[in-house]
mmCIF file of C-alpha atoms in Angstrom:
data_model
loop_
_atom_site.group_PDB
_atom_site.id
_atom_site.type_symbol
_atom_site.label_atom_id
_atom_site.label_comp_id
_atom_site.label_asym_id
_atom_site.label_seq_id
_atom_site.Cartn_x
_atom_site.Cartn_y
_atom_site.Cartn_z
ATOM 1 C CA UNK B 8 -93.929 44.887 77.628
ATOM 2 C CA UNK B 9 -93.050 45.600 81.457
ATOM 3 C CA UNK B 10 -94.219 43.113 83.744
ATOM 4 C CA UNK B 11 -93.474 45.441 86.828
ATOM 5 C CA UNK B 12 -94.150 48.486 87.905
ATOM 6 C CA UNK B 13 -91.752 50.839 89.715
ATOM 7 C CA UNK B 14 -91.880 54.455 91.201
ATOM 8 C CA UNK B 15 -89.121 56.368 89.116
ATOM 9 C CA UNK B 16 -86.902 57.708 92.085
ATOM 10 C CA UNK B 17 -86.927 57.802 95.903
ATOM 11 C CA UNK B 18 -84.628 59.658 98.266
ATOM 12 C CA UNK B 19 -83.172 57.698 101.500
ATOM 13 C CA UNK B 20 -80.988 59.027 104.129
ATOM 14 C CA UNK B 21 -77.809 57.250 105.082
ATOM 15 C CA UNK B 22 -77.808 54.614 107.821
ATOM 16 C CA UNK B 23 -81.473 54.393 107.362
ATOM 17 C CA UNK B 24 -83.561 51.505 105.547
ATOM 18 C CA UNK B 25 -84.360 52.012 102.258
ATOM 19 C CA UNK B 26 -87.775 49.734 100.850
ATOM 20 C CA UNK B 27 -88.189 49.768 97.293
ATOM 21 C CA UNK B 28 -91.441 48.444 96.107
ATOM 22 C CA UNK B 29 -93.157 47.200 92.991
ATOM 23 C CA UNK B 30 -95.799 45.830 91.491
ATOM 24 C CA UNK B 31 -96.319 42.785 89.229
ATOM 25 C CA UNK B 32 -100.216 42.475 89.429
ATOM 26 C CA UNK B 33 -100.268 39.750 86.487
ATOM 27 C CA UNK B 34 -97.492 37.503 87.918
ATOM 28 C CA UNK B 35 -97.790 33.885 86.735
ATOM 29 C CA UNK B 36 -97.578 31.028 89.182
ATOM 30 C CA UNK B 37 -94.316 29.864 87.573
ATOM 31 C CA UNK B 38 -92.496 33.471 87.615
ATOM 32 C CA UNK B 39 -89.779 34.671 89.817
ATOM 33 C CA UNK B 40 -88.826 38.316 91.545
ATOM 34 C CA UNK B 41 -86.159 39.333 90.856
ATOM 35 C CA UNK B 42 -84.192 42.613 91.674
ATOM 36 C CA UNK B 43 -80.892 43.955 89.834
ATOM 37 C CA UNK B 44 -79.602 47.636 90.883
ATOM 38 C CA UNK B 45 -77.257 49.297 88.082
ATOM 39 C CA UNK B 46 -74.730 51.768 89.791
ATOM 40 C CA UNK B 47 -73.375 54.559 87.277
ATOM 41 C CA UNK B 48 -71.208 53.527 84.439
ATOM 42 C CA UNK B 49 -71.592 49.780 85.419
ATOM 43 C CA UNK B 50 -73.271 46.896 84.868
ATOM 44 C CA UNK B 51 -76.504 45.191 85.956
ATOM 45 C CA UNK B 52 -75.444 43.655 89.760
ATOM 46 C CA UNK B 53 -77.722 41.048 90.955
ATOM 47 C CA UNK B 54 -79.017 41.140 94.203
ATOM 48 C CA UNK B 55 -81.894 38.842 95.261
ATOM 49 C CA UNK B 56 -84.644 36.432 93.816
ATOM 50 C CA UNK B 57 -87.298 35.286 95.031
ATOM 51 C CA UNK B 58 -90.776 32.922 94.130
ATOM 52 C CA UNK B 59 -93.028 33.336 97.486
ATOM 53 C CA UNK B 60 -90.955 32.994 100.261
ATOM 54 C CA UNK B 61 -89.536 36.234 101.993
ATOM 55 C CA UNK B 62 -85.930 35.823 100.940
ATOM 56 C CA UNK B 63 -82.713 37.588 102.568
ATOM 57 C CA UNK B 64 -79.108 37.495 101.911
ATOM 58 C CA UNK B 65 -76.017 39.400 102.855
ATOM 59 C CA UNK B 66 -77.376 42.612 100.463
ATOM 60 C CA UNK B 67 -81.160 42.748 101.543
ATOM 61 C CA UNK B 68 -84.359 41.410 102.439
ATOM 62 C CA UNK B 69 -86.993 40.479 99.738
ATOM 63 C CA UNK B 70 -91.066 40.923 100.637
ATOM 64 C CA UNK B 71 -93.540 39.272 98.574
ATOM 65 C CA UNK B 72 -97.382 39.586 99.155
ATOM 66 C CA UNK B 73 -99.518 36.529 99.541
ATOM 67 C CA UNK B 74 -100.845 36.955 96.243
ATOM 68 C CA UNK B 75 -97.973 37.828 95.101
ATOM 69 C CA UNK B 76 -98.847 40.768 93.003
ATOM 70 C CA UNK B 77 -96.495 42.972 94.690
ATOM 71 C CA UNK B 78 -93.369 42.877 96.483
ATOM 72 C CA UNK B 79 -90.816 45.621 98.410
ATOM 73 C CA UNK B 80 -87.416 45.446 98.870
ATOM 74 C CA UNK B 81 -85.377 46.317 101.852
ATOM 75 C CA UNK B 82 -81.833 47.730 102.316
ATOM 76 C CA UNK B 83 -81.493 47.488 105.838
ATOM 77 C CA UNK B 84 -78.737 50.361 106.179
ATOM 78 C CA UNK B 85 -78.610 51.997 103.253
ATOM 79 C CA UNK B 86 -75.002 53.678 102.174
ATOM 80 C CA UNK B 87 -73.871 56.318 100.011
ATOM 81 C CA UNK B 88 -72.571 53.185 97.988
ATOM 82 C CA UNK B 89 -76.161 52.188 97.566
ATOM 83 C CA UNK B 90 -76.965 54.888 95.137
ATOM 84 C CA UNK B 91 -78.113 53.214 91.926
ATOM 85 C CA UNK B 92 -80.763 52.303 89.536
ATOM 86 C CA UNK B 93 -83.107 49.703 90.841
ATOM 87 C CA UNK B 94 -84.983 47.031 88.421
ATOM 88 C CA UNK B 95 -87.563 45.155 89.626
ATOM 89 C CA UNK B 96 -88.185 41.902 87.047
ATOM 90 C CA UNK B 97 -90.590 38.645 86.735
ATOM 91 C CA UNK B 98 -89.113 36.335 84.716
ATOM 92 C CA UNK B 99 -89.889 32.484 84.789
ATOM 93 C CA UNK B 100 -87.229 30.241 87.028
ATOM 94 C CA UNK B 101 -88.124 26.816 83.913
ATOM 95 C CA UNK B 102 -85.776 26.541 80.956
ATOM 96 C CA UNK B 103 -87.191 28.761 78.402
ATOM 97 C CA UNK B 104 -87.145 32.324 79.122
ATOM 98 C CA UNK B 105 -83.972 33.430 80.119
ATOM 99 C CA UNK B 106 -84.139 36.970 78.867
ATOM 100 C CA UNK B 107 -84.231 39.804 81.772
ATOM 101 C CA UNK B 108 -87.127 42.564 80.769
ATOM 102 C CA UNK B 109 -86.002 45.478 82.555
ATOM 103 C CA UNK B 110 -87.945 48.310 82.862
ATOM 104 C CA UNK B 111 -86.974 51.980 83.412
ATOM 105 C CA UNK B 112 -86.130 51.263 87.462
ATOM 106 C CA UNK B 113 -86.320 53.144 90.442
ATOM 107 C CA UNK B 114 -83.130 55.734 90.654
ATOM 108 C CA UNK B 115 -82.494 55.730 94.581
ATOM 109 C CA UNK B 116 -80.379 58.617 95.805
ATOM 110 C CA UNK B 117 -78.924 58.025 99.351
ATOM 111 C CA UNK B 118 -77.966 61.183 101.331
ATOM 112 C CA UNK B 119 -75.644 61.552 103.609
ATOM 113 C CA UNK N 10 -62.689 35.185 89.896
ATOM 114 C CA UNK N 11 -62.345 37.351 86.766
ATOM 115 C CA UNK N 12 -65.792 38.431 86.221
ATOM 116 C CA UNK N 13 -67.171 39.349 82.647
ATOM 117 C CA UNK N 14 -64.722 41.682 80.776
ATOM 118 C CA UNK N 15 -65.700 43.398 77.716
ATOM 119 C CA UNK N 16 -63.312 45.294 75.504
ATOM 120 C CA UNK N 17 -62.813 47.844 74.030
ATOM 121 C CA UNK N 18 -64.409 49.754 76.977
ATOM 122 C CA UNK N 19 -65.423 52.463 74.680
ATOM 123 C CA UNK N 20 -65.671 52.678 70.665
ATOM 124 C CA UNK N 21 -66.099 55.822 68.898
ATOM 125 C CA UNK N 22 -66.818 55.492 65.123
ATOM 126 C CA UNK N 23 -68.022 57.246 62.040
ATOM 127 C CA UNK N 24 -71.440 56.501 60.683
ATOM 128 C CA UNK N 25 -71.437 53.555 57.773
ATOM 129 C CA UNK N 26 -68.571 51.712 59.841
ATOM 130 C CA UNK N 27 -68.163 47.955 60.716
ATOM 131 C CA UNK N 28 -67.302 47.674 64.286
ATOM 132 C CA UNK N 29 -66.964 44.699 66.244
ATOM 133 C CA UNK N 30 -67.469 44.403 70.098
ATOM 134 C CA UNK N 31 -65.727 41.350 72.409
ATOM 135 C CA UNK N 32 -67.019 39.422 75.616
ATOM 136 C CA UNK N 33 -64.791 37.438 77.589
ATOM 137 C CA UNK N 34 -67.930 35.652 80.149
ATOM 138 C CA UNK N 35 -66.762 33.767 83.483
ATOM 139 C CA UNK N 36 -64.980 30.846 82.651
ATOM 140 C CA UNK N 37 -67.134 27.388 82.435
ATOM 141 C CA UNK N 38 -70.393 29.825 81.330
ATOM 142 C CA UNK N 39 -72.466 28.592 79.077
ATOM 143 C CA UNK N 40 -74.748 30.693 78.763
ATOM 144 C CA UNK N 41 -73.921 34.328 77.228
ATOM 145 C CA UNK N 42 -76.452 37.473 76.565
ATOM 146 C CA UNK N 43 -76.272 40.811 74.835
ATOM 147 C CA UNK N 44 -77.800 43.419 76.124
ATOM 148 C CA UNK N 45 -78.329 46.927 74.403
ATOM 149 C CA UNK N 46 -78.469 49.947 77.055
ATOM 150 C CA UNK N 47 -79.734 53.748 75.572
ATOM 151 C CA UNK N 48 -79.388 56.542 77.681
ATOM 152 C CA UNK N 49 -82.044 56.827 80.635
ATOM 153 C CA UNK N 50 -83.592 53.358 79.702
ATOM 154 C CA UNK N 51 -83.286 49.855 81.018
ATOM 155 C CA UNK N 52 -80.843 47.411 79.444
ATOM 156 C CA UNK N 53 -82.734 45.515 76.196
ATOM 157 C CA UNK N 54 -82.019 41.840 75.469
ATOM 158 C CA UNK N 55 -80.269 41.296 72.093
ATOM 159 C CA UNK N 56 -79.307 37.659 71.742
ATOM 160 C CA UNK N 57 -78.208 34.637 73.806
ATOM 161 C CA UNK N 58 -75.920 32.001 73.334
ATOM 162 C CA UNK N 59 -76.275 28.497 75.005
ATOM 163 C CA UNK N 60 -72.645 26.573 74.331
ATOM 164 C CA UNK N 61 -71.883 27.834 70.773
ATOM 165 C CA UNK N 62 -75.544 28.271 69.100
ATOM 166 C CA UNK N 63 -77.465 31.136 69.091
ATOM 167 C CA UNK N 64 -80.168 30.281 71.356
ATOM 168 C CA UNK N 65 -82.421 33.478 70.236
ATOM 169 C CA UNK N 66 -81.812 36.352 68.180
ATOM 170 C CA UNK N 67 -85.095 37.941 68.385
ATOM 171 C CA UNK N 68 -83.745 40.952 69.974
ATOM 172 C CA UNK N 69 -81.415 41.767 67.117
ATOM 173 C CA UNK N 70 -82.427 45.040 65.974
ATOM 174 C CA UNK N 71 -82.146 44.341 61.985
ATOM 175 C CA UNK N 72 -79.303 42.311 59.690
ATOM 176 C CA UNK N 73 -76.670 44.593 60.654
ATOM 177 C CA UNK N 74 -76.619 43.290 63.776
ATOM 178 C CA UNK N 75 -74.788 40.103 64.002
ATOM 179 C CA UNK N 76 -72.967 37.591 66.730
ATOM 180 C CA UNK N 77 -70.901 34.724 67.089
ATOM 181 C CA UNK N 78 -69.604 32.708 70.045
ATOM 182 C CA UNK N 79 -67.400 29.988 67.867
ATOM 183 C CA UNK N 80 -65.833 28.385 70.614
ATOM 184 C CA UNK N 81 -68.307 28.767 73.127
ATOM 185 C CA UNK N 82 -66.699 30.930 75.388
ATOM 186 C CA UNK N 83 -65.760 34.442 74.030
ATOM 187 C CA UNK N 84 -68.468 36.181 71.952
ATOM 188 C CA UNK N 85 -68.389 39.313 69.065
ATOM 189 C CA UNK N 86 -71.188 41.264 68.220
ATOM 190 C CA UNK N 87 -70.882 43.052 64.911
ATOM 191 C CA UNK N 88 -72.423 45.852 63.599
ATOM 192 C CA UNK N 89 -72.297 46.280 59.876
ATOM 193 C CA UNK N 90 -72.956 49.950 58.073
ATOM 194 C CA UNK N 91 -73.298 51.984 61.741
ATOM 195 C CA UNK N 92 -76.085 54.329 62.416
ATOM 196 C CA UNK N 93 -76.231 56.985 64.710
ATOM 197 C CA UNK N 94 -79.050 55.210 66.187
ATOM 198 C CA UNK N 95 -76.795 52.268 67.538
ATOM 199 C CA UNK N 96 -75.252 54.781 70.073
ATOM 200 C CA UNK N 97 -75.608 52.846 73.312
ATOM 201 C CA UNK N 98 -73.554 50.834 75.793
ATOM 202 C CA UNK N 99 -73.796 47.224 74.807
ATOM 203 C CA UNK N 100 -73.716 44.730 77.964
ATOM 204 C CA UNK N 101 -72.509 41.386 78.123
ATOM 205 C CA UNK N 102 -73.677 39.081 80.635
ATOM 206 C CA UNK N 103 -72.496 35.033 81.634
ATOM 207 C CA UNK N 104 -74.658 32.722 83.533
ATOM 208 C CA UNK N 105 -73.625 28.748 84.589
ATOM 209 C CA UNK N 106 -76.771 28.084 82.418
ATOM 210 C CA UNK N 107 -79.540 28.739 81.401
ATOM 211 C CA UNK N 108 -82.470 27.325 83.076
ATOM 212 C CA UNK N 109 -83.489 27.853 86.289
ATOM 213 C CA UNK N 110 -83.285 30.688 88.367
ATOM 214 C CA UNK N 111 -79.728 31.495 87.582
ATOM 215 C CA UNK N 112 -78.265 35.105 87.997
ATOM 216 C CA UNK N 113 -76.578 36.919 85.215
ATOM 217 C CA UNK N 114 -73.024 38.173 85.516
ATOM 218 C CA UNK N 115 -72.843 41.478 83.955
ATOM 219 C CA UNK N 116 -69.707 43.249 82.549
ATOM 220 C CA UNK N 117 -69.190 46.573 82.455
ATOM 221 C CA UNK N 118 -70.084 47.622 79.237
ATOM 222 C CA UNK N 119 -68.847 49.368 75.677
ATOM 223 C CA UNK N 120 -69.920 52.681 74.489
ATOM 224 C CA UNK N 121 -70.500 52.762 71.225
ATOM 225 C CA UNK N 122 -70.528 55.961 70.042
ATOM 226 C CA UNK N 123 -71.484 56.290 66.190
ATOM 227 C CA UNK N 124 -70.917 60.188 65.238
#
């Protein structure tokens, strides 16, 4: 059962921010954010986690609401290269459940 | 570092076949995951190893579905008595471990194609 819930596609133009969002309305207290993208004919790529804190690193920025029942993320200056599937998952940071859930994604097309 | 490498790339075979896919994870891994991909949907967990036990197999579609991970690093999953059904790209994925808020290394896939 998805946990998330993500709009199926979004357009972005090149050089311009791109802010994915999505919701996880019955997020535990215990259960991480965490976004993968999957560009075509690859695999999963990680790109950022995060519990409550606002979170950045070297690919993007990571949002959370306060009640953390949704969350956006942000690719600052999105690139051609950026073009992928987008997966938006909760999945608990103990020992236990390991699995990823994904869901169908967001397909983000970047134009030049 | 090598990432994840998974061979053979791609795997075309004739319904009722035995086929067997390979995962080399990162080296010093412990934990390993199959993933089952269809076309237009979201990767599906299969199993996951932790050292050389399967950890959980609940994701195993049915008994012809089968892995092993003997020496705790590379891993097959076999298929016995292929359907068309188990057309997909299987995905491999390595973490340091388990627990925690680890990220999962992903290789690229194998296409399975069962005709």
């Amino acid at each position: 059962d998805a946990k998330t819930t993500q709009p199926p596609s979004m357009d972005c133009a090149e050089g311009r921010a791109a802010n994915l969002p999505c919701n996880h309305s019955t997020i535990s207290g215990n259960e991480y954010v965490y976004w993968y993208r999957q560009i075509h004919s690859q695999g999963p790529q990680y790109i950022i986690h995060g519990l409550k804190n606002n979170e950045t690193n070297e690919m993007a920025s990571l949002i959370i609401t306060e009640d953390r029942k949704s969350s956006t993320l942000i690719l600052p200056h999105a690139t051609l290269r950026d073009t992928a599937v987008y997966y938006c998952i909760v999945r608990v940071g103990g020992t236990n459940d390991y699995k990823l859930s994904f869901g169908a994604g967001t397909t983000v097309t970047v134009r030049a | 570092g090598a990432g994840v490498s998974q061979t053979p790339s791609n795997k075309v075979t004739e319904k009722g076949k035995y086929v067997e896919l390979r995962c080399d994870p990162i080296s010093g891994h412990t934990a390993l995951y199959w993933y089952r991909q269809s076309l237009g949907q979201g990767p599906e967990f299969l199993i996951y190893f932790q050292g050389t036990g399967a950890a959980d197999d609940s994701g195993l579609p049915n008994d012809r579905f089968f892995a092993v991970r003997p020496e705790g690093s590379v891993s097959t999953l076999k298929i016995q008595r292929t359907e068309r059904g188990d057309s997909a790209v299987y995905l491999c994925a390595s973490s340091p471990r388990a627990s925690g808020s680890n990220e999962q290394f992903f290789g690229p896939g194998t296409r399975l194609t069962v005709l």
